[in-house]
XYZ file of N, CA, C and O in Angstrom:
572
model
N -0.843 -0.580 5.308
C 0.093 -0.160 4.284
C 1.217 -1.182 4.203
O 1.771 -1.585 5.208
N 1.523 -1.595 3.003
C 2.581 -2.582 2.798
C 3.939 -1.959 3.116
O 4.173 -0.789 2.844
N 4.828 -2.738 3.697
C 6.153 -2.208 4.021
C 6.920 -1.805 2.769
O 6.864 -2.487 1.749
N 7.664 -0.707 2.837
C 8.426 -0.218 1.688
C 9.520 -1.201 1.283
O 9.840 -1.322 0.103
N 10.097 -1.923 2.242
C 11.185 -2.830 1.880
C 10.713 -3.935 0.946
O 11.484 -4.442 0.141
N 9.450 -4.325 1.022
C 8.918 -5.311 0.073
C 8.968 -4.734 -1.337
O 9.393 -5.399 -2.275
N 8.511 -3.502 -1.487
C 8.518 -2.843 -2.791
C 9.947 -2.657 -3.289
O 10.243 -2.873 -4.467
N 10.838 -2.263 -2.397
C 12.231 -2.040 -2.793
C 12.891 -3.337 -3.258
O 13.690 -3.328 -4.197
N 12.551 -4.444 -2.636
C 13.105 -5.736 -3.065
C 12.634 -6.062 -4.480
O 13.434 -6.454 -5.338
N 11.353 -5.870 -4.751
C 10.820 -6.130 -6.089
C 11.451 -5.179 -7.097
O 11.808 -5.584 -8.210
N 11.623 -3.926 -6.718
C 12.265 -2.959 -7.611
C 13.683 -3.414 -7.968
O 14.116 -3.268 -9.110
N 14.396 -3.972 -7.008
C 15.747 -4.478 -7.264
C 15.738 -5.618 -8.268
O 16.577 -5.667 -9.175
N 14.786 -6.545 -8.115
C 14.674 -7.659 -9.065
C 14.347 -7.154 -10.460
O 14.898 -7.631 -11.456
N 13.427 -6.195 -10.548
C 13.059 -5.659 -11.861
C 14.227 -4.911 -12.500
O 14.456 -5.030 -13.701
N 14.969 -4.167 -11.698
C 16.132 -3.446 -12.200
C 17.171 -4.409 -12.767
O 17.808 -4.125 -13.787
N 17.317 -5.550 -12.130
C 18.301 -6.546 -12.577
C 17.996 -7.074 -13.970
O 18.899 -7.543 -14.667
N 16.738 -6.994 -14.391
C 16.384 -7.446 -15.746
C 16.060 -6.270 -16.666
O 15.429 -6.443 -17.709
N 16.460 -5.063 -16.249
C 16.345 -3.900 -17.122
C 15.046 -3.113 -17.038
O 14.789 -2.251 -17.881
N 14.221 -3.373 -16.055
C 12.966 -2.627 -15.909
C 13.183 -1.504 -14.900
O 13.537 -1.746 -13.744
N 13.000 -0.275 -15.349
C 13.138 0.884 -14.459
C 11.839 1.111 -13.710
O 10.753 1.030 -14.284
N 11.953 1.404 -12.426
C 10.776 1.634 -11.594
C 10.971 2.871 -10.738
O 12.092 3.348 -10.554
N 9.865 3.383 -10.240
C 9.869 4.502 -9.304
C 8.912 4.145 -8.180
O 7.798 3.676 -8.429
N 9.337 4.369 -6.951
C 8.482 4.077 -5.801
C 7.696 5.329 -5.442
O 8.269 6.382 -5.171
N 6.397 5.211 -5.481
C 5.503 6.297 -5.074
C 4.598 5.774 -3.970
O 3.756 4.916 -4.221
N 4.776 6.285 -2.772
C 3.904 5.889 -1.660
C 2.727 6.847 -1.632
O 2.901 8.053 -1.581
N 1.544 6.286 -1.669
C 0.331 7.096 -1.720
C -0.652 6.661 -0.644
O -0.713 5.480 -0.299
N -1.481 7.586 -0.165
C -2.587 7.168 0.685
C -3.563 6.337 -0.144
O -3.627 6.475 -1.370
N -4.302 5.471 0.504
C -5.195 4.543 -0.187
C -6.078 5.239 -1.211
O -6.211 4.781 -2.345
N -6.717 6.339 -0.859
C -7.654 6.994 -1.766
C -6.974 7.442 -3.053
O -7.496 7.235 -4.150
N -5.797 8.039 -2.942
C -5.066 8.505 -4.125
C -4.604 7.325 -4.973
O -4.702 7.348 -6.205
N -4.111 6.287 -4.304
C -3.682 5.093 -5.026
C -4.863 4.463 -5.761
O -4.772 4.116 -6.934
N -5.989 4.313 -5.073
C -7.152 3.654 -5.658
C -7.660 4.441 -6.868
O -7.996 3.858 -7.902
N -7.702 5.753 -6.760
C -8.118 6.586 -7.891
C -7.187 6.377 -9.091
O -7.642 6.251 -10.228
N -5.880 6.316 -8.827
C -4.905 6.104 -9.911
C -5.064 4.710 -10.509
O -4.988 4.538 -11.726
N -5.332 3.739 -9.678
C -5.509 2.365 -10.158
C -6.747 2.265 -11.040
O -6.701 1.673 -12.113
N -7.850 2.848 -10.604
C -9.085 2.792 -11.392
C -8.898 3.506 -12.729
O -9.450 3.104 -13.743
N -8.066 4.556 -12.738
C -7.776 5.288 -13.977
C -6.693 4.599 -14.815
O -6.225 5.153 -15.812
N -6.280 3.404 -14.416
C -5.280 2.609 -15.131
C -3.928 3.316 -15.223
O -3.251 3.265 -16.239
N -3.535 3.970 -14.135
C -2.251 4.673 -14.085
C -1.258 3.974 -13.153
O -0.253 4.560 -12.782
N -1.540 2.749 -12.760
C -0.640 2.008 -11.870
C -0.364 0.630 -12.480
O -1.023 -0.345 -12.151
N 0.607 0.536 -13.378
C 0.864 -0.746 -14.036
C 1.361 -1.828 -13.070
O 1.205 -3.014 -13.335
N 1.958 -1.435 -11.962
C 2.456 -2.378 -10.970
C 2.362 -1.706 -9.615
O 2.700 -0.523 -9.470
N 1.886 -2.426 -8.627
C 1.744 -1.823 -7.307
C 1.807 -2.884 -6.233
O 1.633 -4.075 -6.488
N 2.088 -2.438 -5.034
C 2.125 -3.302 -3.865
C 1.152 -2.725 -2.851
O 1.209 -1.538 -2.530
N 0.258 -3.546 -2.404
C -0.728 -3.097 -1.421
C -1.017 -4.258 -0.481
O -0.455 -5.336 -0.618
N -1.866 -4.034 0.487
C -2.260 -5.139 1.363
C -3.774 -5.178 1.477
O -4.466 -4.254 1.061
N -4.262 -6.269 2.038
C -5.708 -6.462 2.120
C -6.008 -7.335 3.326
O -5.455 -8.420 3.464
N -6.904 -6.895 4.159
C -7.252 -7.640 5.361
C -8.452 -8.535 5.215
O -8.845 -9.215 6.152
N -9.086 -8.554 4.084
C -10.236 -9.396 3.759
C -11.370 -9.293 4.772
O -12.068 -10.261 5.032
N -11.539 -8.106 5.314
C -12.629 -7.862 6.274
C -12.572 -8.823 7.454
O -13.579 -9.087 8.098
N -11.411 -9.394 7.718
C -11.203 -10.387 8.776
C -12.043 -11.641 8.570
O -12.378 -12.339 9.524
N -12.382 -11.936 7.334
C -13.145 -13.139 7.021
C -12.224 -14.171 6.385
O -11.521 -13.871 5.424
N -12.242 -15.354 6.923
C -11.413 -16.433 6.396
C -12.180 -17.165 5.297
O -12.525 -18.335 5.417
N -12.487 -16.452 4.216
C -13.214 -17.038 3.098
C -12.684 -16.416 1.812
O -12.441 -15.208 1.753
N -12.516 -17.237 0.792
C -11.970 -16.753 -0.480
C -12.796 -15.618 -1.073
O -12.259 -14.751 -1.757
N -14.092 -15.612 -0.808
C -14.945 -14.560 -1.369
C -14.574 -13.172 -0.840
O -14.846 -12.169 -1.498
N -13.939 -13.116 0.315
C -13.571 -11.834 0.914
C -12.213 -11.335 0.452
O -11.794 -10.239 0.841
N -11.531 -12.121 -0.354
C -10.250 -11.663 -0.873
C -10.179 -11.872 -2.381
O -10.162 -10.918 -3.143
N -10.183 -13.116 -2.818
C -10.051 -13.399 -4.250
C -11.166 -12.721 -5.042
O -10.906 -12.041 -6.045
N -12.382 -12.858 -4.593
C -13.523 -12.321 -5.346
C -13.563 -10.800 -5.356
O -14.106 -10.203 -6.283
N -12.990 -10.169 -4.370
C -12.958 -8.697 -4.343
C -12.136 -8.168 -5.520
O -12.504 -7.184 -6.156
N -11.032 -8.836 -5.820
C -10.103 -8.328 -6.833
C -10.214 -8.987 -8.204
O -9.518 -8.578 -9.139
N -11.081 -9.974 -8.355
C -11.149 -10.678 -9.628
C -12.572 -10.961 -10.086
O -12.803 -11.879 -10.859
N -13.531 -10.163 -9.661
C -14.945 -10.413 -9.991
C -15.471 -9.553 -11.127
O -16.663 -9.523 -11.381
N -14.589 -8.832 -11.814
C -15.018 -7.982 -12.915
C -15.343 -6.562 -12.503
O -15.640 -5.726 -13.352
N -15.268 -6.252 -11.213
C -15.563 -4.902 -10.721
C -14.398 -3.946 -10.925
O -13.381 -4.302 -11.543
N -14.511 -2.740 -10.381
C -13.479 -1.719 -10.621
C -12.128 -2.084 -10.014
O -11.105 -1.570 -10.440
N -12.109 -2.970 -9.032
C -10.840 -3.391 -8.446
C -10.244 -4.620 -9.127
O -9.231 -5.146 -8.689
N -10.866 -5.070 -10.195
C -10.360 -6.210 -10.964
C -9.529 -5.668 -12.118
O -10.056 -5.170 -13.104
N -8.203 -5.768 -12.000
C -7.314 -5.199 -13.008
C -7.091 -6.156 -14.163
O -6.680 -5.737 -15.231
N -7.337 -7.433 -13.977
C -7.085 -8.384 -15.056
C -8.299 -8.585 -15.955
O -8.156 -8.826 -17.141
N -9.491 -8.537 -15.391
C -10.747 -8.710 -16.130
C -10.731 -9.992 -16.983
O -11.141 -10.004 -18.132
N -10.248 -11.063 -16.384
C -10.169 -12.353 -17.055
C -11.538 -13.027 -16.944
O -11.968 -13.398 -15.850
N -12.208 -13.209 -18.069
C -13.575 -13.732 -18.055
C -13.653 -15.138 -17.476
O -14.617 -15.483 -16.784
N -12.651 -15.955 -17.719
C -12.632 -17.311 -17.157
C -12.630 -17.240 -15.628
O -13.372 -17.961 -14.961
N -11.801 -16.378 -15.062
C -11.734 -16.221 -13.606
C -13.056 -15.670 -13.080
O -13.592 -16.162 -12.076
N -13.595 -14.662 -13.736
C -14.873 -14.067 -13.329
C -15.963 -15.135 -13.298
O -16.735 -15.224 -12.329
N -16.021 -15.956 -14.337
C -17.041 -17.010 -14.408
C -16.872 -18.037 -13.289
O -17.851 -18.448 -12.659
N -15.631 -18.456 -13.030
C -15.385 -19.419 -11.949
C -15.780 -18.825 -10.599
O -16.364 -19.518 -9.757
N -15.485 -17.559 -10.392
C -15.825 -16.925 -9.117
C -17.331 -16.734 -8.959
O -17.851 -16.849 -7.838
N -18.031 -16.463 -10.045
C -19.492 -16.343 -9.953
C -20.104 -17.644 -9.449
O -21.004 -17.633 -8.615
N -19.605 -18.758 -9.957
C -20.110 -20.062 -9.498
C -19.748 -20.272 -8.026
O -20.597 -20.632 -7.205
N -18.493 -20.041 -7.687
C -18.032 -20.269 -6.311
C -18.739 -19.350 -5.318
O -19.160 -19.790 -4.248
N -18.888 -18.089 -5.679
C -19.480 -17.102 -4.762
C -20.964 -17.334 -4.510
O -21.486 -16.902 -3.484
N -21.640 -17.986 -5.430
C -23.092 -18.136 -5.296
C -23.520 -19.542 -4.904
O -24.715 -19.795 -4.745
N -22.569 -20.441 -4.726
C -22.911 -21.815 -4.356
C -22.863 -21.992 -2.837
O -22.043 -21.385 -2.152
N -23.745 -22.848 -2.340
C -23.700 -23.219 -0.926
C -23.083 -24.603 -0.740
O -22.901 -25.046 0.388
N -22.741 -25.252 -1.839
C -22.118 -26.572 -1.791
C -20.605 -26.387 -1.592
O -19.923 -25.837 -2.468
N -20.064 -26.835 -0.465
C -18.636 -26.638 -0.199
C -17.722 -27.198 -1.278
O -16.682 -26.603 -1.583
N -18.090 -28.328 -1.877
C -17.235 -28.915 -2.912
C -17.254 -28.094 -4.198
O -16.228 -27.948 -4.860
N -18.406 -27.541 -4.553
C -18.511 -26.668 -5.730
C -17.700 -25.400 -5.494
O -16.951 -24.951 -6.370
N -17.826 -24.820 -4.298
C -17.045 -23.621 -3.958
C -15.555 -23.918 -4.057
O -14.803 -23.188 -4.698
N -15.135 -25.008 -3.407
C -13.716 -25.368 -3.387
C -13.176 -25.572 -4.799
O -12.108 -25.054 -5.149
N -13.886 -26.301 -5.628
C -13.426 -26.585 -6.992
C -13.318 -25.313 -7.830
O -12.343 -25.122 -8.565
N -14.297 -24.433 -7.712
C -14.286 -23.225 -8.540
C -13.311 -22.173 -8.036
O -12.686 -21.472 -8.838
N -13.158 -22.049 -6.722
C -12.113 -21.152 -6.210
C -10.746 -21.681 -6.613
O -9.863 -20.902 -6.992
N -10.557 -22.987 -6.564
C -9.270 -23.577 -6.964
C -8.969 -23.283 -8.433
O -7.836 -22.935 -8.783
N -9.964 -23.414 -9.309
C -9.756 -23.104 -10.736
C -9.393 -21.631 -10.916
O -8.472 -21.302 -11.677
N -10.113 -20.758 -10.229
C -9.841 -19.321 -10.358
C -8.442 -18.983 -9.849
O -7.681 -18.267 -10.521
N -8.083 -19.506 -8.691
C -6.769 -19.216 -8.108
C -5.654 -19.796 -8.970
O -4.606 -19.162 -9.153
N -5.860 -20.965 -9.535
C -4.846 -21.545 -10.432
C -4.618 -20.637 -11.637
O -3.479 -20.389 -12.040
N -5.677 -20.113 -12.206
C -5.560 -19.212 -13.360
C -4.882 -17.898 -12.954
O -3.998 -17.395 -13.652
N -5.304 -17.337 -11.826
C -4.713 -16.086 -11.323
C -3.212 -16.270 -11.115
O -2.409 -15.414 -11.501
N -2.836 -17.395 -10.534
C -1.428 -17.680 -10.259
C -0.647 -17.917 -11.545
O 0.443 -17.375 -11.726
N -1.202 -18.704 -12.456
C -0.478 -19.019 -13.695
C -0.266 -17.783 -14.560
O 0.724 -17.699 -15.273
N -1.182 -16.834 -14.487
C -1.063 -15.600 -15.268
C -0.348 -14.487 -14.491
O -0.134 -13.404 -15.019
N -0.026 -14.750 -13.221
C 0.639 -13.775 -12.335
C -0.139 -12.463 -12.262
O 0.444 -11.393 -12.263
N -1.461 -12.562 -12.217
C -2.284 -11.364 -12.047
C -2.047 -10.742 -10.671
O -2.172 -9.544 -10.488
N -1.727 -11.586 -9.721
C -1.459 -11.130 -8.362
C -0.381 -12.045 -7.794
O -0.437 -13.256 -7.972
N 0.595 -11.444 -7.120
C 1.668 -12.222 -6.530
C 1.709 -11.904 -5.038
O 2.116 -10.811 -4.653
N 1.266 -12.836 -4.191
C 1.320 -12.581 -2.746
C 2.760 -12.385 -2.296
O 3.645 -13.158 -2.660
N 2.993 -11.345 -1.506
C 4.343 -11.013 -1.069
C 4.578 -11.323 0.407
O 5.693 -11.611 0.805
N 3.552 -11.183 1.209
C 3.734 -11.423 2.636
C 2.387 -11.726 3.270
O 1.341 -11.428 2.711
N 2.443 -12.329 4.402
C 1.245 -12.598 5.183
C 1.500 -12.023 6.567
O 2.436 -12.436 7.250
N 0.723 -11.049 6.930
C 0.922 -10.384 8.212
C 0.309 -11.165 9.355
O -0.770 -11.723 9.234
N 1.018 -11.217 10.439
C 0.519 -11.861 11.648
C 0.535 -10.807 12.741
O 1.547 -10.143 12.960
N -0.573 -10.679 13.402
C -0.683 -9.672 14.441
C -0.697 -10.362 15.803
O -1.546 -11.188 16.071
N 0.253 -10.014 16.640
C 0.296 -10.535 17.998
C -0.187 -9.438 18.938
O 0.177 -8.271 18.788
N -0.974 -9.821 19.910
C -1.514 -8.844 20.854
C -0.870 -8.988 22.230
O -0.411 -8.022 22.808
N -0.872 -10.186 22.757
C -0.290 -10.422 24.075
C -0.148 -11.916 24.287
O -0.890 -12.708 23.718
N 0.794 -12.278 25.113
C 0.910 -13.683 25.476
C 1.424 -13.775 26.904
O 2.417 -13.170 27.271
N 0.706 -14.527 27.686
C 1.094 -14.809 29.048
C 0.290 -16.034 29.458
O -0.915 -16.101 29.193
N 0.911 -16.997 30.086
C 0.195 -18.221 30.450
C -0.938 -17.955 31.436
O -1.840 -18.774 31.577
N -0.914 -16.811 32.094
C -1.988 -16.465 33.030
C -3.130 -15.706 32.368
O -4.120 -15.383 33.022
N -2.998 -15.418 31.098
C -4.036 -14.682 30.383
C -5.149 -15.638 29.951
O -4.887 -16.690 29.383
N -6.372 -15.267 30.211
C -7.536 -16.043 29.774
C -7.937 -15.491 28.406
O -8.615 -14.476 28.301
N -7.466 -16.157 27.353
C -7.608 -15.653 25.988
C -8.211 -16.725 25.103
O -7.784 -17.877 25.127
N -9.210 -16.359 24.311
C -9.810 -17.281 23.347
C -9.710 -16.644 21.963
O -10.311 -15.611 21.712
N -8.944 -17.254 21.032
C -8.878 -16.707 19.672
C -10.128 -17.083 18.876
O -10.771 -18.085 19.156
N -10.436 -16.268 17.888
C -11.583 -16.507 17.016
C -11.114 -16.644 15.576
O -10.122 -16.025 15.186
N -11.823 -17.419 14.764
C -11.409 -17.617 13.361
C -11.378 -16.328 12.547
O -10.641 -16.232 11.573
N -12.154 -15.316 12.934
C -12.158 -14.067 12.166
C -10.996 -13.151 12.527
O -10.850 -12.073 11.968
N -10.167 -13.565 13.458
C -8.964 -12.839 13.869
C -9.251 -11.501 14.539
O -8.356 -10.699 14.733
N -10.474 -11.234 14.883
C -10.805 -9.980 15.561
C -10.670 -10.198 17.058
O -11.350 -11.060 17.620
N -9.775 -9.451 17.713
C -9.622 -9.636 19.157
C -10.822 -9.035 19.897
O -11.316 -7.975 19.539
N -11.272 -9.740 20.874
C -12.382 -9.260 21.713
C -11.816 -8.984 23.103
O -11.999 -9.759 24.036
N -11.112 -7.868 23.211
C -10.402 -7.541 24.432
C -11.322 -7.501 25.645
O -10.916 -7.815 26.750
N -12.567 -7.123 25.443
C -13.519 -7.049 26.544
C -13.814 -8.414 27.159
O -14.311 -8.507 28.280
N -13.493 -9.514 26.453
C -13.719 -10.854 26.979
C -12.531 -11.401 27.751
O -12.654 -12.397 28.450
N -11.383 -10.795 27.632
C -10.152 -11.357 28.185
C -9.908 -10.837 29.597
O -10.346 -9.778 29.972
N -9.193 -11.637 30.306
C -8.821 -11.271 31.674
C -7.745 -12.225 32.165
O -7.160 -12.989 31.400
N -7.517 -12.200 33.451
C -6.507 -13.061 34.055
C -7.154 -14.279 34.651
O -8.271 -14.216 35.148
N -6.488 -15.398 34.573
C -6.992 -16.654 35.140
C -7.017 -16.565 36.651
O -6.291 -15.837 37.268
């Protein structure tokens, strides 16, 4: 769940330019139902991308033309189809870059924060991080 202070900061900025807002904190299921029914013109949420460090696990989830795609921008959808189905790293990179540039220029999504999760730190801890950010506590121990 996104922190309320992030939403309150955005509400303050919108109020300064004359846009009235109301903060409604909802459980994911209720929020998602309202979003799919097009009853959430602006919202703040978070996404863990299934702990996958790949654009397909974040950008493509929200901009592929599915029910979670609020912009339904055909240019973005087309770029993501190419990127998501290619095994060529350069083709993927170029098409994700085009899609993200369009998403950013149209402000379809505005990243507000990046969460960092700390578990433990001690120089005597035998710890190996993984790119998927999933801690494997059963592997850790003391040196």
